[in-house]
Amino acid sequence: MVRTCGRSASAAAVALLVAAIACNDSQNPASPKVEAWGTPPPENGELRGVGFIGSGTDIQTFGFDVQSMQARITGLFLGAEPSTSATLITGPTEPGTSFTGFRSSSSFCIDPSHGAEFDAVGHLKEGLTVDTYVAYTVKGCDNGPAGFGVDTWSIDIPSRSYHKDGAVTGDIEKL
């Protein structure tokens, strides 16, 4: 009788091959490289802003400065929606939060080269009842000098089906 490889043996062989390809660093072969898994490193750049969108009781305030350099994303994001007492925070002093992606242009903008966007996991607090972590995306467009109302900003929180965008009272800077 001729023995054949079972599915588990084939799966193990594929897993070992993937690990061997991913661990291409002779100095530290135990740590897989990001590019080996097909995810490009984040682009370099910086997006920062302060202000609000909306009017009346439907406003969203924000302050942020997010930098991406040499595949490392750092910064701080603070957002609030006063009408619901909700706050969203991502930063080094907020455990469990992180910046997970950065793109140095944005199709959200009339001219994509004037914008950038980032993905993050933030600490969401809604009043006294909800205290959780959510993934979100921020897009910002630097369309002119501060104070002219031409910059635009948006935030999406898919797990909450939440989307807001609008003209900024304040300033967005893409560096």
GROMACS .gro file of C-alpha atoms in nm:
model
  175
    1MET     CA    1   0.000   0.000   0.000
    2VAL     CA    2   0.128   0.348  -0.092
    3ARG     CA    3   0.080   0.615   0.177
    4THR     CA    4  -0.042   0.962   0.075
    5CYS     CA    5  -0.013   1.289   0.264
    6GLY     CA    6  -0.325   1.379   0.453
    7ARG     CA    7  -0.477   1.725   0.462
    8SER     CA    8  -0.322   1.804   0.799
    9ALA     CA    9   0.027   1.713   0.675
   10SER     CA   10  -0.023   1.929   0.365
   11ALA     CA   11  -0.152   2.218   0.576
   12ALA     CA   12   0.146   2.187   0.810
   13ALA     CA   13   0.386   2.193   0.514
   14VAL     CA   14   0.220   2.506   0.373
   15ALA     CA   15   0.233   2.675   0.717
   16LEU     CA   16   0.603   2.597   0.751
   17LEU     CA   17   0.669   2.729   0.400
   18VAL     CA   18   0.483   3.053   0.473
   19ALA     CA   19   0.672   3.096   0.802
   20ALA     CA   20   1.004   3.031   0.630
   21ILE     CA   21   0.929   3.288   0.359
   22ALA     CA   22   0.801   3.546   0.611
   23CYS     CA   23   1.101   3.506   0.841
   24ASN     CA   24   1.357   3.639   0.597
   25ASP     CA   25   1.569   3.819   0.857
   26SER     CA   26   1.888   3.630   0.942
   27GLN     CA   27   1.941   3.850   1.251
   28ASN     CA   28   1.596   3.785   1.395
   29PRO     CA   29   1.431   3.502   1.199
   30ALA     CA   30   1.147   3.459   1.447
   31SER     CA   31   0.980   3.789   1.357
   32PRO     CA   32   0.786   3.785   1.029
   33LYS     CA   33   0.822   4.087   0.803
   34VAL     CA   34   0.510   4.292   0.729
   35GLU     CA   35   0.574   4.280   0.353
   36ALA     CA   36   0.585   3.900   0.358
   37TRP     CA   37   0.216   3.894   0.445
   38GLY     CA   38   0.111   4.119   0.156
   39THR     CA   39   0.033   4.429   0.362
   40PRO     CA   40   0.230   4.732   0.246
   41PRO     CA   41   0.385   4.946   0.519
   42PRO     CA   42   0.204   5.275   0.589
   43GLU     CA   43   0.305   5.577   0.385
   44ASN     CA   44   0.511   5.858   0.539
   45GLY     CA   45   0.340   6.184   0.628
   46GLU     CA   46   0.159   6.383   0.892
   47LEU     CA   47  -0.198   6.500   0.932
   48ARG     CA   48  -0.306   6.731   1.210
   49GLY     CA   49  -0.602   6.945   1.287
   50VAL     CA   50  -0.817   7.116   1.544
   51GLY     CA   51  -1.174   7.237   1.519
   52PHE     CA   52  -1.525   7.112   1.462
   53ILE     CA   53  -1.778   7.025   1.194
   54GLY     CA   54  -2.154   7.065   1.206
   55SER     CA   55  -2.375   7.330   1.359
   56GLY     CA   56  -2.621   7.381   1.641
   57THR     CA   57  -2.644   7.072   1.861
   58ASP     CA   58  -2.506   6.841   1.587
   59ILE     CA   59  -2.134   6.915   1.610
   60GLN     CA   60  -1.827   6.694   1.627
   61THR     CA   61  -1.512   6.843   1.778
   62PHE     CA   62  -1.161   6.711   1.723
   63GLY     CA   63  -0.794   6.766   1.786
   64PHE     CA   64  -0.527   6.539   1.645
   65ASP     CA   65  -0.168   6.508   1.525
   66VAL     CA   66  -0.079   6.176   1.360
   67GLN     CA   67   0.260   6.104   1.202
   68SER     CA   68   0.375   5.808   0.995
   69MET     CA   69   0.749   5.762   0.953
   70GLN     CA   70   0.947   5.452   0.859
   71ALA     CA   71   0.648   5.218   0.897
   72ARG     CA   72   0.567   5.351   1.248
   73ILE     CA   73   0.252   5.550   1.318
   74THR     CA   74   0.233   5.769   1.628
   75GLY     CA   75   0.023   6.054   1.753
   76LEU     CA   76  -0.284   6.158   1.945
   77PHE     CA   77  -0.650   6.182   1.849
   78LEU     CA   78  -0.924   6.334   2.063
   79GLY     CA   79  -1.280   6.357   1.934
   80ALA     CA   80  -1.610   6.445   2.097
   81GLU     CA   81  -1.977   6.476   2.018
   82PRO     CA   82  -2.115   6.701   2.292
   83SER     CA   83  -2.483   6.623   2.221
   84THR     CA   84  -2.430   6.255   2.312
   85SER     CA   85  -2.151   6.305   2.569
   86ALA     CA   86  -1.935   6.073   2.355
   87THR     CA   87  -1.556   6.093   2.345
   88LEU     CA   88  -1.306   5.897   2.137
   89ILE     CA   89  -0.937   5.887   2.231
   90THR     CA   90  -0.632   5.723   2.074
   91GLY     CA   91  -0.283   5.789   2.204
   92PRO     CA   92   0.017   5.667   2.398
   93THR     CA   93  -0.141   5.724   2.739
   94GLU     CA   94  -0.461   5.536   2.650
   95PRO     CA   95  -0.401   5.160   2.691
   96GLY     CA   96  -0.549   4.935   2.422
   97THR     CA   97  -0.550   5.204   2.152
   98SER     CA   98  -0.331   5.229   1.842
   99PHE     CA   99  -0.292   5.378   1.497
  100THR     CA  100  -0.316   5.097   1.242
  101GLY     CA  101  -0.284   5.263   0.901
  102PHE     CA  102  -0.186   5.588   0.729
  103ARG     CA  103  -0.238   5.700   0.370
  104SER     CA  104  -0.070   6.018   0.244
  105SER     CA  105  -0.354   6.105   0.005
  106SER     CA  106  -0.732   6.077   0.020
  107SER     CA  107  -1.001   6.036  -0.245
  108PHE     CA  108  -1.231   6.212   0.005
  109CYS     CA  109  -1.063   6.538  -0.105
  110ILE     CA  110  -1.133   6.728  -0.427
  111ASP     CA  111  -0.757   6.707  -0.488
  112PRO     CA  112  -0.642   6.378  -0.326
  113SER     CA  113  -0.287   6.516  -0.284
  114HIS     CA  114  -0.422   6.778  -0.037
  115GLY     CA  115  -0.546   6.512   0.202
  116ALA     CA  116  -0.449   6.215   0.412
  117GLU     CA  117  -0.628   5.955   0.620
  118PHE     CA  118  -0.555   5.723   0.907
  119ASP     CA  119  -0.706   5.415   1.068
  120ALA     CA  120  -0.704   5.359   1.441
  121VAL     CA  121  -0.850   5.175   1.736
  122GLY     CA  122  -0.978   5.415   1.997
  123HIS     CA  123  -1.134   5.418   2.341
  124LEU     CA  124  -1.498   5.523   2.304
  125LYS     CA  125  -1.689   5.652   2.603
  126GLU     CA  126  -2.057   5.736   2.561
  127GLY     CA  127  -2.198   5.899   2.869
  128LEU     CA  128  -2.184   5.678   3.176
  129THR     CA  129  -2.301   5.355   3.013
  130VAL     CA  130  -2.079   5.261   2.716
  131ASP     CA  131  -1.705   5.217   2.757
  132THR     CA  132  -1.552   5.019   2.470
  133TYR     CA  133  -1.289   5.012   2.195
  134VAL     CA  134  -1.375   5.075   1.829
  135ALA     CA  135  -1.193   5.081   1.496
  136TYR     CA  136  -1.233   5.405   1.303
  137THR     CA  137  -1.104   5.601   1.003
  138VAL     CA  138  -1.037   5.976   0.986
  139LYS     CA  139  -0.994   6.166   0.658
  140GLY     CA  140  -0.879   6.525   0.639
  141CYS     CA  141  -0.831   6.773   0.353
  142ASP     CA  142  -0.605   7.078   0.373
  143ASN     CA  143  -0.770   7.296   0.108
  144GLY     CA  144  -0.639   7.636   0.214
  145PRO     CA  145  -0.540   7.865   0.499
  146ALA     CA  146  -0.703   7.840   0.841
  147GLY     CA  147  -1.022   8.034   0.899
  148PHE     CA  148  -1.165   8.025   0.546
  149GLY     CA  149  -1.387   7.717   0.597
  150VAL     CA  150  -1.244   7.530   0.300
  151ASP     CA  151  -1.082   7.237   0.486
  152THR     CA  152  -1.293   6.922   0.518
  153TRP     CA  153  -1.291   6.634   0.766
  154SER     CA  154  -1.469   6.302   0.812
  155ILE     CA  155  -1.487   6.017   1.060
  156ASP     CA  156  -1.627   5.667   1.015
  157ILE     CA  157  -1.688   5.411   1.291
  158PRO     CA  158  -1.813   5.104   1.099
  159SER     CA  159  -1.913   4.900   1.406
  160ARG     CA  160  -2.151   5.182   1.508
  161SER     CA  161  -2.268   5.264   1.150
  162TYR     CA  162  -2.144   5.613   1.230
  163HIS     CA  163  -2.035   5.863   0.965
  164LYS     CA  164  -1.993   6.239   0.985
  165ASP     CA  165  -1.821   6.479   0.745
  166GLY     CA  166  -1.823   6.847   0.669
  167ALA     CA  167  -1.644   7.178   0.631
  168VAL     CA  168  -1.408   7.252   0.920
  169THR     CA  169  -1.431   7.550   1.150
  170GLY     CA  170  -1.066   7.542   1.253
  171ASP     CA  171  -0.777   7.404   1.051
  172ILE     CA  172  -0.648   7.083   0.894
  173GLU     CA  173  -0.280   7.062   0.800
  174LYS     CA  174  -0.124   6.800   0.579
  175LEU     CA  175   0.254   6.803   0.612
   0.00000   0.00000   0.00000
